Amino acid sequence: MKGAVFTNFQEMIEEQFGMECWETLLEKCNLPSGGIYTSSETYDDEEILSLVVALSEHSSIPVPDLVEAFGRYLYDGLAHSLPPSMMDFPDLWSLLEAVDSVIHVEVNKLYPDASTPSILVTEKRDNGVTLYYQSPRKLCLLAIGLIHKAAESFDTPITIKHTCCMNEGADHCSLVIERS
Ligand code: HEM
């Protein structure tokens, strides 16, 4: 996973749980990188997983809740790392359509070793869309957090139904997103 994800994770922990919490997690996890992250470098996915599990043990917040909350936090950090013209969408629905075809394409140009998920709008309705998510990382909850925060940035209240999930054996996830 790109360092940008790790630096945002560290920032969230220091802001919401305190500096000592970050130090405690680093001691617990004994990470190959030593916990020093640079945005443009790539680090083992295992590092972020062990940090999330350690944070869950430390805070008694279940792992899935932490992953979704981190998705919400991560959105602003990622969105601000692109030139504003790249994030200039008229509404949530056009942003969601552009994640795969514009935003993550740009990410892959910036960081040729990035590995972004497939996120495709497979159905458009008057009041929402169905999104297809596929990634060996099975981080659909991170996607859900990111989408909620994107919706907030457009002042668009939404509900998300996770109608099929890779973590339950499916080959992809389906997210039915509706204006509420
Ligand atoms: C609602 C909007 C977005 C969704 C749903 C989304 C979804 C995701 C997900 C779920 C991942 C985790 C990796 C995986 O699942 O395999 C990811 C990775 C990533 N995304 Fe997005 N994303 C969104 C917007 C953005 C934006 C605005 C940026 C701007 C730079 C961005 C940059 C990245 C980067 C750098 C990674 C890490 C790739 C890697 O570690 O190799 N994403 N995205």
PDB file of C-alpha atoms and ligand atoms in Angstrom:
ATOM      1  CA  MET A   1       0.000   0.000   0.000  1.00  0.00           C
ATOM      2  CA  LYS A   2       1.240   3.511  -0.811  1.00  0.00           C
ATOM      3  CA  GLY A   3       2.875   5.525   1.963  1.00  0.00           C
ATOM      4  CA  ALA A   4       0.159   8.190   1.536  1.00  0.00           C
ATOM      5  CA  VAL A   5      -2.302   5.732   3.096  1.00  0.00           C
ATOM      6  CA  PHE A   6       0.073   5.125   6.047  1.00  0.00           C
ATOM      7  CA  THR A   7       0.821   8.817   6.646  1.00  0.00           C
ATOM      8  CA  ASN A   8      -2.919   9.547   6.747  1.00  0.00           C
ATOM      9  CA  PHE A   9      -3.428   6.634   9.141  1.00  0.00           C
ATOM     10  CA  GLN A  10      -0.710   7.944  11.469  1.00  0.00           C
ATOM     11  CA  GLU A  11      -2.258  11.427  11.314  1.00  0.00           C
ATOM     12  CA  MET A  12      -5.718  10.067  12.199  1.00  0.00           C
ATOM     13  CA  ILE A  13      -4.353   8.137  15.181  1.00  0.00           C
ATOM     14  CA  GLU A  14      -2.340  11.075  16.511  1.00  0.00           C
ATOM     15  CA  GLU A  15      -5.318  13.426  16.114  1.00  0.00           C
ATOM     16  CA  GLN A  16      -8.010  11.146  17.499  1.00  0.00           C
ATOM     17  CA  PHE A  17      -6.152   8.879  19.954  1.00  0.00           C
ATOM     18  CA  GLY A  18      -3.009  10.896  20.800  1.00  0.00           C
ATOM     19  CA  MET A  19       0.710  10.714  20.006  1.00  0.00           C
ATOM     20  CA  GLU A  20       1.329   8.097  22.725  1.00  0.00           C
ATOM     21  CA  CYS A  21      -1.163   5.796  21.055  1.00  0.00           C
ATOM     22  CA  TRP A  22       0.864   5.829  17.821  1.00  0.00           C
ATOM     23  CA  GLU A  23       4.046   5.063  19.795  1.00  0.00           C
ATOM     24  CA  THR A  24       2.264   2.206  21.612  1.00  0.00           C
ATOM     25  CA  LEU A  25       1.084   0.696  18.323  1.00  0.00           C
ATOM     26  CA  LEU A  26       4.589   0.873  16.852  1.00  0.00           C
ATOM     27  CA  GLU A  27       5.992  -0.941  19.902  1.00  0.00           C
ATOM     28  CA  LYS A  28       3.283  -3.612  19.646  1.00  0.00           C
ATOM     29  CA  CYS A  29       3.656  -4.192  15.909  1.00  0.00           C
ATOM     30  CA  ASN A  30       7.417  -4.358  15.422  1.00  0.00           C
ATOM     31  CA  LEU A  31       7.090  -3.295  11.770  1.00  0.00           C
ATOM     32  CA  PRO A  32       9.789  -3.932   9.112  1.00  0.00           C
ATOM     33  CA  SER A  33       9.656  -0.216   8.122  1.00  0.00           C
ATOM     34  CA  GLY A  34      10.004   0.889  11.748  1.00  0.00           C
ATOM     35  CA  GLY A  35       6.835   2.954  11.240  1.00  0.00           C
ATOM     36  CA  ILE A  36       8.566   5.742   9.300  1.00  0.00           C
ATOM     37  CA  TYR A  37       6.450   6.351   6.197  1.00  0.00           C
ATOM     38  CA  THR A  38       6.952   8.511   3.080  1.00  0.00           C
ATOM     39  CA  SER A  39       3.966   9.193   0.769  1.00  0.00           C
ATOM     40  CA  SER A  40       5.632   8.086  -2.438  1.00  0.00           C
ATOM     41  CA  GLU A  41       7.130   4.826  -1.103  1.00  0.00           C
ATOM     42  CA  THR A  42       5.245   1.532  -1.003  1.00  0.00           C
ATOM     43  CA  TYR A  43       4.978  -0.589   2.140  1.00  0.00           C
ATOM     44  CA  ASP A  44       3.759  -4.089   2.836  1.00  0.00           C
ATOM     45  CA  ASP A  45      -0.046  -4.330   3.221  1.00  0.00           C
ATOM     46  CA  GLU A  46       0.615  -6.459   6.316  1.00  0.00           C
ATOM     47  CA  GLU A  47       1.899  -3.332   8.100  1.00  0.00           C
ATOM     48  CA  ILE A  48      -1.391  -1.451   7.850  1.00  0.00           C
ATOM     49  CA  LEU A  49      -3.322  -4.594   8.804  1.00  0.00           C
ATOM     50  CA  SER A  50      -1.283  -5.142  11.944  1.00  0.00           C
ATOM     51  CA  LEU A  51      -1.584  -1.456  12.900  1.00  0.00           C
ATOM     52  CA  VAL A  52      -5.393  -1.630  12.532  1.00  0.00           C
ATOM     53  CA  VAL A  53      -5.595  -4.842  14.584  1.00  0.00           C
ATOM     54  CA  ALA A  54      -3.346  -3.305  17.279  1.00  0.00           C
ATOM     55  CA  LEU A  55      -5.498  -0.155  17.337  1.00  0.00           C
ATOM     56  CA  SER A  56      -8.614  -2.297  17.677  1.00  0.00           C
ATOM     57  CA  GLU A  57      -7.096  -4.099  20.689  1.00  0.00           C
ATOM     58  CA  HIS A  58      -5.974  -0.791  22.205  1.00  0.00           C
ATOM     59  CA  SER A  59      -9.298   1.032  21.691  1.00  0.00           C
ATOM     60  CA  SER A  60     -11.795  -1.890  21.849  1.00  0.00           C
ATOM     61  CA  ILE A  61     -13.289  -0.607  18.591  1.00  0.00           C
ATOM     62  CA  PRO A  62     -13.979  -3.510  16.183  1.00  0.00           C
ATOM     63  CA  VAL A  63     -11.659  -3.724  13.138  1.00  0.00           C
ATOM     64  CA  PRO A  64     -14.470  -3.215  10.550  1.00  0.00           C
ATOM     65  CA  ASP A  65     -15.591   0.009  12.301  1.00  0.00           C
ATOM     66  CA  LEU A  66     -12.001   1.298  12.334  1.00  0.00           C
ATOM     67  CA  VAL A  67     -11.501   0.535   8.630  1.00  0.00           C
ATOM     68  CA  GLU A  68     -14.656   2.405   7.651  1.00  0.00           C
ATOM     69  CA  ALA A  69     -13.808   5.342   9.939  1.00  0.00           C
ATOM     70  CA  PHE A  70     -10.337   5.463   8.407  1.00  0.00           C
ATOM     71  CA  GLY A  71     -11.906   5.570   4.922  1.00  0.00           C
ATOM     72  CA  ARG A  72     -13.847   8.671   5.968  1.00  0.00           C
ATOM     73  CA  TYR A  73     -10.668  10.280   7.325  1.00  0.00           C
ATOM     74  CA  LEU A  74      -8.551   9.269   4.330  1.00  0.00           C
ATOM     75  CA  TYR A  75     -10.824  10.909   1.759  1.00  0.00           C
ATOM     76  CA  ASP A  76      -9.755  14.510   2.436  1.00  0.00           C
ATOM     77  CA  GLY A  77      -6.062  13.590   2.604  1.00  0.00           C
ATOM     78  CA  LEU A  78      -6.204  11.796  -0.756  1.00  0.00           C
ATOM     79  CA  ALA A  79      -8.499  14.328  -2.442  1.00  0.00           C
ATOM     80  CA  HIS A  80      -6.173  17.196  -1.478  1.00  0.00           C
ATOM     81  CA  SER A  81      -3.152  15.400  -2.890  1.00  0.00           C
ATOM     82  CA  LEU A  82      -4.504  15.850  -6.440  1.00  0.00           C
ATOM     83  CA  PRO A  83      -4.630  19.183  -8.313  1.00  0.00           C
ATOM     84  CA  PRO A  84      -8.058  20.801  -7.630  1.00  0.00           C
ATOM     85  CA  SER A  85      -8.908  20.598 -11.352  1.00  0.00           C
ATOM     86  CA  MET A  86      -8.756  16.790 -11.087  1.00  0.00           C
ATOM     87  CA  MET A  87     -11.383  16.798  -8.328  1.00  0.00           C
ATOM     88  CA  ASP A  88     -13.760  19.249  -9.965  1.00  0.00           C
ATOM     89  CA  PHE A  89     -16.939  17.169 -10.307  1.00  0.00           C
ATOM     90  CA  PRO A  90     -20.482  18.588 -10.423  1.00  0.00           C
ATOM     91  CA  ASP A  91     -21.920  15.933  -8.084  1.00  0.00           C
ATOM     92  CA  LEU A  92     -21.234  12.746  -6.161  1.00  0.00           C
ATOM     93  CA  TRP A  93     -22.446  10.523  -9.007  1.00  0.00           C
ATOM     94  CA  SER A  94     -19.971  11.909 -11.517  1.00  0.00           C
ATOM     95  CA  LEU A  95     -17.168  11.601  -8.963  1.00  0.00           C
ATOM     96  CA  LEU A  96     -18.041   7.935  -8.394  1.00  0.00           C
ATOM     97  CA  GLU A  97     -17.969   7.315 -12.148  1.00  0.00           C
ATOM     98  CA  ALA A  98     -14.558   8.989 -12.352  1.00  0.00           C
ATOM     99  CA  VAL A  99     -12.832   7.052  -9.531  1.00  0.00           C
ATOM    100  CA  ASP A 100     -11.728   4.238 -11.818  1.00  0.00           C
ATOM    101  CA  SER A 101     -11.444   6.070 -15.144  1.00  0.00           C
ATOM    102  CA  VAL A 102      -9.881   9.371 -14.011  1.00  0.00           C
ATOM    103  CA  ILE A 103      -8.819   9.553 -10.338  1.00  0.00           C
ATOM    104  CA  HIS A 104      -7.115   6.204  -9.902  1.00  0.00           C
ATOM    105  CA  VAL A 105      -5.682   6.488 -13.444  1.00  0.00           C
ATOM    106  CA  GLU A 106      -3.971   9.691 -12.289  1.00  0.00           C
ATOM    107  CA  VAL A 107      -2.783   7.928  -9.108  1.00  0.00           C
ATOM    108  CA  ASN A 108      -1.233   5.177 -11.223  1.00  0.00           C
ATOM    109  CA  LYS A 109       0.551   7.790 -13.381  1.00  0.00           C
ATOM    110  CA  LEU A 110       1.929   9.504 -10.280  1.00  0.00           C
ATOM    111  CA  TYR A 111       2.913   6.230  -8.623  1.00  0.00           C
ATOM    112  CA  PRO A 112       3.549   3.526 -11.237  1.00  0.00           C
ATOM    113  CA  ASP A 113       3.773   0.894  -8.484  1.00  0.00           C
ATOM    114  CA  ALA A 114       0.321   1.757  -7.062  1.00  0.00           C
ATOM    115  CA  SER A 115      -2.284  -0.951  -7.079  1.00  0.00           C
ATOM    116  CA  THR A 116      -5.758   0.528  -7.043  1.00  0.00           C
ATOM    117  CA  PRO A 117      -9.010  -1.472  -6.917  1.00  0.00           C
ATOM    118  CA  SER A 118     -11.625  -1.798  -9.683  1.00  0.00           C
ATOM    119  CA  ILE A 119     -14.519   0.521  -8.816  1.00  0.00           C
ATOM    120  CA  LEU A 120     -17.149   0.645 -11.538  1.00  0.00           C
ATOM    121  CA  VAL A 121     -20.640   2.096 -11.776  1.00  0.00           C
ATOM    122  CA  THR A 122     -22.639  -0.835 -13.146  1.00  0.00           C
ATOM    123  CA  GLU A 123     -26.135   0.655 -12.896  1.00  0.00           C
ATOM    124  CA  LYS A 124     -27.453   4.227 -12.803  1.00  0.00           C
ATOM    125  CA  ARG A 125     -30.874   5.078 -11.381  1.00  0.00           C
ATOM    126  CA  ASP A 126     -32.694   8.376 -10.766  1.00  0.00           C
ATOM    127  CA  ASN A 127     -31.798   8.289  -7.073  1.00  0.00           C
ATOM    128  CA  GLY A 128     -28.447   6.512  -7.103  1.00  0.00           C
ATOM    129  CA  VAL A 129     -26.029   3.972  -8.536  1.00  0.00           C
ATOM    130  CA  THR A 130     -24.754   0.432  -8.054  1.00  0.00           C
ATOM    131  CA  LEU A 131     -21.001   0.191  -7.656  1.00  0.00           C
ATOM    132  CA  TYR A 132     -18.824  -2.854  -8.376  1.00  0.00           C
ATOM    133  CA  TYR A 133     -15.719  -3.189  -6.167  1.00  0.00           C
ATOM    134  CA  GLN A 134     -12.989  -5.756  -6.792  1.00  0.00           C
ATOM    135  CA  SER A 135      -9.535  -5.954  -5.221  1.00  0.00           C
ATOM    136  CA  PRO A 136      -7.349  -8.711  -3.768  1.00  0.00           C
ATOM    137  CA  ARG A 137      -7.194  -6.516  -0.639  1.00  0.00           C
ATOM    138  CA  LYS A 138     -10.949  -6.857  -0.040  1.00  0.00           C
ATOM    139  CA  LEU A 139     -11.023  -3.351   1.457  1.00  0.00           C
ATOM    140  CA  CYS A 140     -14.695  -2.691   0.641  1.00  0.00           C
ATOM    141  CA  LEU A 141     -15.208  -1.093   4.066  1.00  0.00           C
ATOM    142  CA  LEU A 142     -12.497   1.424   3.269  1.00  0.00           C
ATOM    143  CA  ALA A 143     -14.351   2.178   0.006  1.00  0.00           C
ATOM    144  CA  ILE A 144     -17.602   2.659   1.971  1.00  0.00           C
ATOM    145  CA  GLY A 145     -15.902   5.150   4.314  1.00  0.00           C
ATOM    146  CA  LEU A 146     -14.400   7.039   1.353  1.00  0.00           C
ATOM    147  CA  ILE A 147     -17.803   7.178  -0.396  1.00  0.00           C
ATOM    148  CA  HIS A 148     -19.579   8.484   2.732  1.00  0.00           C
ATOM    149  CA  LYS A 149     -17.051  11.285   3.052  1.00  0.00           C
ATOM    150  CA  ALA A 150     -17.249  12.091  -0.665  1.00  0.00           C
ATOM    151  CA  ALA A 151     -21.055  12.298  -0.288  1.00  0.00           C
ATOM    152  CA  GLU A 152     -20.646  14.695   2.657  1.00  0.00           C
ATOM    153  CA  SER A 153     -18.401  16.919   0.571  1.00  0.00           C
ATOM    154  CA  PHE A 154     -21.312  17.340  -1.883  1.00  0.00           C
ATOM    155  CA  ASP A 155     -23.898  17.692   0.940  1.00  0.00           C
ATOM    156  CA  THR A 156     -25.629  14.631  -0.471  1.00  0.00           C
ATOM    157  CA  PRO A 157     -27.092  12.344   2.217  1.00  0.00           C
ATOM    158  CA  ILE A 158     -26.819   8.709   1.126  1.00  0.00           C
ATOM    159  CA  THR A 159     -27.398   5.149   2.261  1.00  0.00           C
ATOM    160  CA  ILE A 160     -25.135   2.300   1.153  1.00  0.00           C
ATOM    161  CA  LYS A 161     -26.342  -1.308   0.988  1.00  0.00           C
ATOM    162  CA  HIS A 162     -23.601  -3.913   0.702  1.00  0.00           C
ATOM    163  CA  THR A 163     -25.568  -6.501  -1.256  1.00  0.00           C
ATOM    164  CA  CYS A 164     -22.727  -8.913  -1.994  1.00  0.00           C
ATOM    165  CA  CYS A 165     -19.272  -9.049  -0.397  1.00  0.00           C
ATOM    166  CA  MET A 166     -15.828 -10.463  -1.211  1.00  0.00           C
ATOM    167  CA  ASN A 167     -15.253 -11.040   2.496  1.00  0.00           C
ATOM    168  CA  GLU A 168     -18.162 -13.495   2.384  1.00  0.00           C
ATOM    169  CA  GLY A 169     -16.779 -15.443  -0.564  1.00  0.00           C
ATOM    170  CA  ALA A 170     -18.139 -13.451  -3.540  1.00  0.00           C
ATOM    171  CA  ASP A 171     -15.746 -12.558  -6.384  1.00  0.00           C
ATOM    172  CA  HIS A 172     -16.627  -8.845  -6.023  1.00  0.00           C
ATOM    173  CA  CYS A 173     -18.662  -6.507  -3.809  1.00  0.00           C
ATOM    174  CA  SER A 174     -21.832  -4.703  -4.869  1.00  0.00           C
ATOM    175  CA  LEU A 175     -22.641  -1.402  -3.201  1.00  0.00           C
ATOM    176  CA  VAL A 176     -26.110   0.002  -3.795  1.00  0.00           C
ATOM    177  CA  ILE A 177     -25.819   3.723  -3.121  1.00  0.00           C
ATOM    178  CA  GLU A 178     -28.977   5.830  -2.843  1.00  0.00           C
ATOM    179  CA  ARG A 179     -29.763   9.422  -2.051  1.00  0.00           C
ATOM    180  CA  SER A 180     -31.644   9.315   1.297  1.00  0.00           C
TER     181      SER A 180
HETATM  182  C1  HEM B   1     -15.052   7.904  -3.367  1.00  0.00           C
HETATM  183  C2  HEM B   1     -13.844   7.936  -3.912  1.00  0.00           C
HETATM  184  C3  HEM B   1     -12.829   6.824  -3.808  1.00  0.00           C
HETATM  185  C4  HEM B   1     -12.998   5.485  -3.580  1.00  0.00           C
HETATM  186  C5  HEM B   1     -14.300   4.736  -3.371  1.00  0.00           C
HETATM  187  C6  HEM B   1     -11.655   4.888  -3.535  1.00  0.00           C
HETATM  188  C7  HEM B   1     -11.376   3.569  -3.224  1.00  0.00           C
HETATM  189  C8  HEM B   1     -10.137   3.093  -2.892  1.00  0.00           C
HETATM  190  C9  HEM B   1      -9.886   1.867  -2.160  1.00  0.00           C
HETATM  191  C10 HEM B   1     -10.961   0.952  -1.609  1.00  0.00           C
HETATM  192  C11 HEM B   1      -8.533   1.741  -2.028  1.00  0.00           C
HETATM  193  C12 HEM B   1      -7.764   0.649  -1.241  1.00  0.00           C
HETATM  194  C13 HEM B   1      -7.019  -0.301  -2.091  1.00  0.00           C
HETATM  195  C14 HEM B   1      -7.821  -1.498  -2.576  1.00  0.00           C
HETATM  196  O1  HEM B   1      -9.027  -1.613  -2.265  1.00  0.00           O
HETATM  197  O2  HEM B   1      -7.226  -2.321  -3.293  1.00  0.00           O
HETATM  198  C15 HEM B   1      -7.939   2.882  -2.691  1.00  0.00           C
HETATM  199  C16 HEM B   1      -6.586   3.097  -2.790  1.00  0.00           C
HETATM  200  C17 HEM B   1      -6.043   4.282  -3.173  1.00  0.00           C
HETATM  201  N1  HEM B   1      -6.699   5.376  -3.658  1.00  0.00           N
HETATM  202 FE1  HEM B   1      -8.711   5.574  -3.909  1.00  0.00          FE
HETATM  203  N2  HEM B   1     -10.721   5.858  -3.778  1.00  0.00           N
HETATM  204  C18 HEM B   1     -11.386   7.048  -3.924  1.00  0.00           C
HETATM  205  C19 HEM B   1     -10.830   8.282  -4.153  1.00  0.00           C
HETATM  206  C20 HEM B   1      -9.494   8.511  -4.252  1.00  0.00           C
HETATM  207  C21 HEM B   1      -8.920   9.824  -4.469  1.00  0.00           C
HETATM  208  C22 HEM B   1      -9.695  11.138  -4.569  1.00  0.00           C
HETATM  209  C23 HEM B   1      -7.602   9.652  -4.551  1.00  0.00           C
HETATM  210  C24 HEM B   1      -6.640  10.782  -4.797  1.00  0.00           C
HETATM  211  C25 HEM B   1      -5.359  10.725  -4.862  1.00  0.00           C
HETATM  212  C26 HEM B   1      -7.309   8.224  -4.355  1.00  0.00           C
HETATM  213  C27 HEM B   1      -6.062   7.644  -4.308  1.00  0.00           C
HETATM  214  C28 HEM B   1      -5.790   6.366  -3.868  1.00  0.00           C
HETATM  215  C29 HEM B   1      -4.452   5.878  -3.546  1.00  0.00           C
HETATM  216  C30 HEM B   1      -3.125   6.659  -3.607  1.00  0.00           C
HETATM  217  C31 HEM B   1      -4.611   4.555  -3.102  1.00  0.00           C
HETATM  218  C32 HEM B   1      -3.507   3.599  -2.638  1.00  0.00           C
HETATM  219  C33 HEM B   1      -3.074   2.715  -3.775  1.00  0.00           C
HETATM  220  C34 HEM B   1      -1.922   1.818  -3.364  1.00  0.00           C
HETATM  221  O3  HEM B   1      -1.617   1.697  -2.181  1.00  0.00           O
HETATM  222  O4  HEM B   1      -1.268   1.203  -4.221  1.00  0.00           O
HETATM  223  N3  HEM B   1      -8.495   7.563  -4.192  1.00  0.00           N
HETATM  224  N4  HEM B   1      -8.922   3.692  -3.202  1.00  0.00           N
END
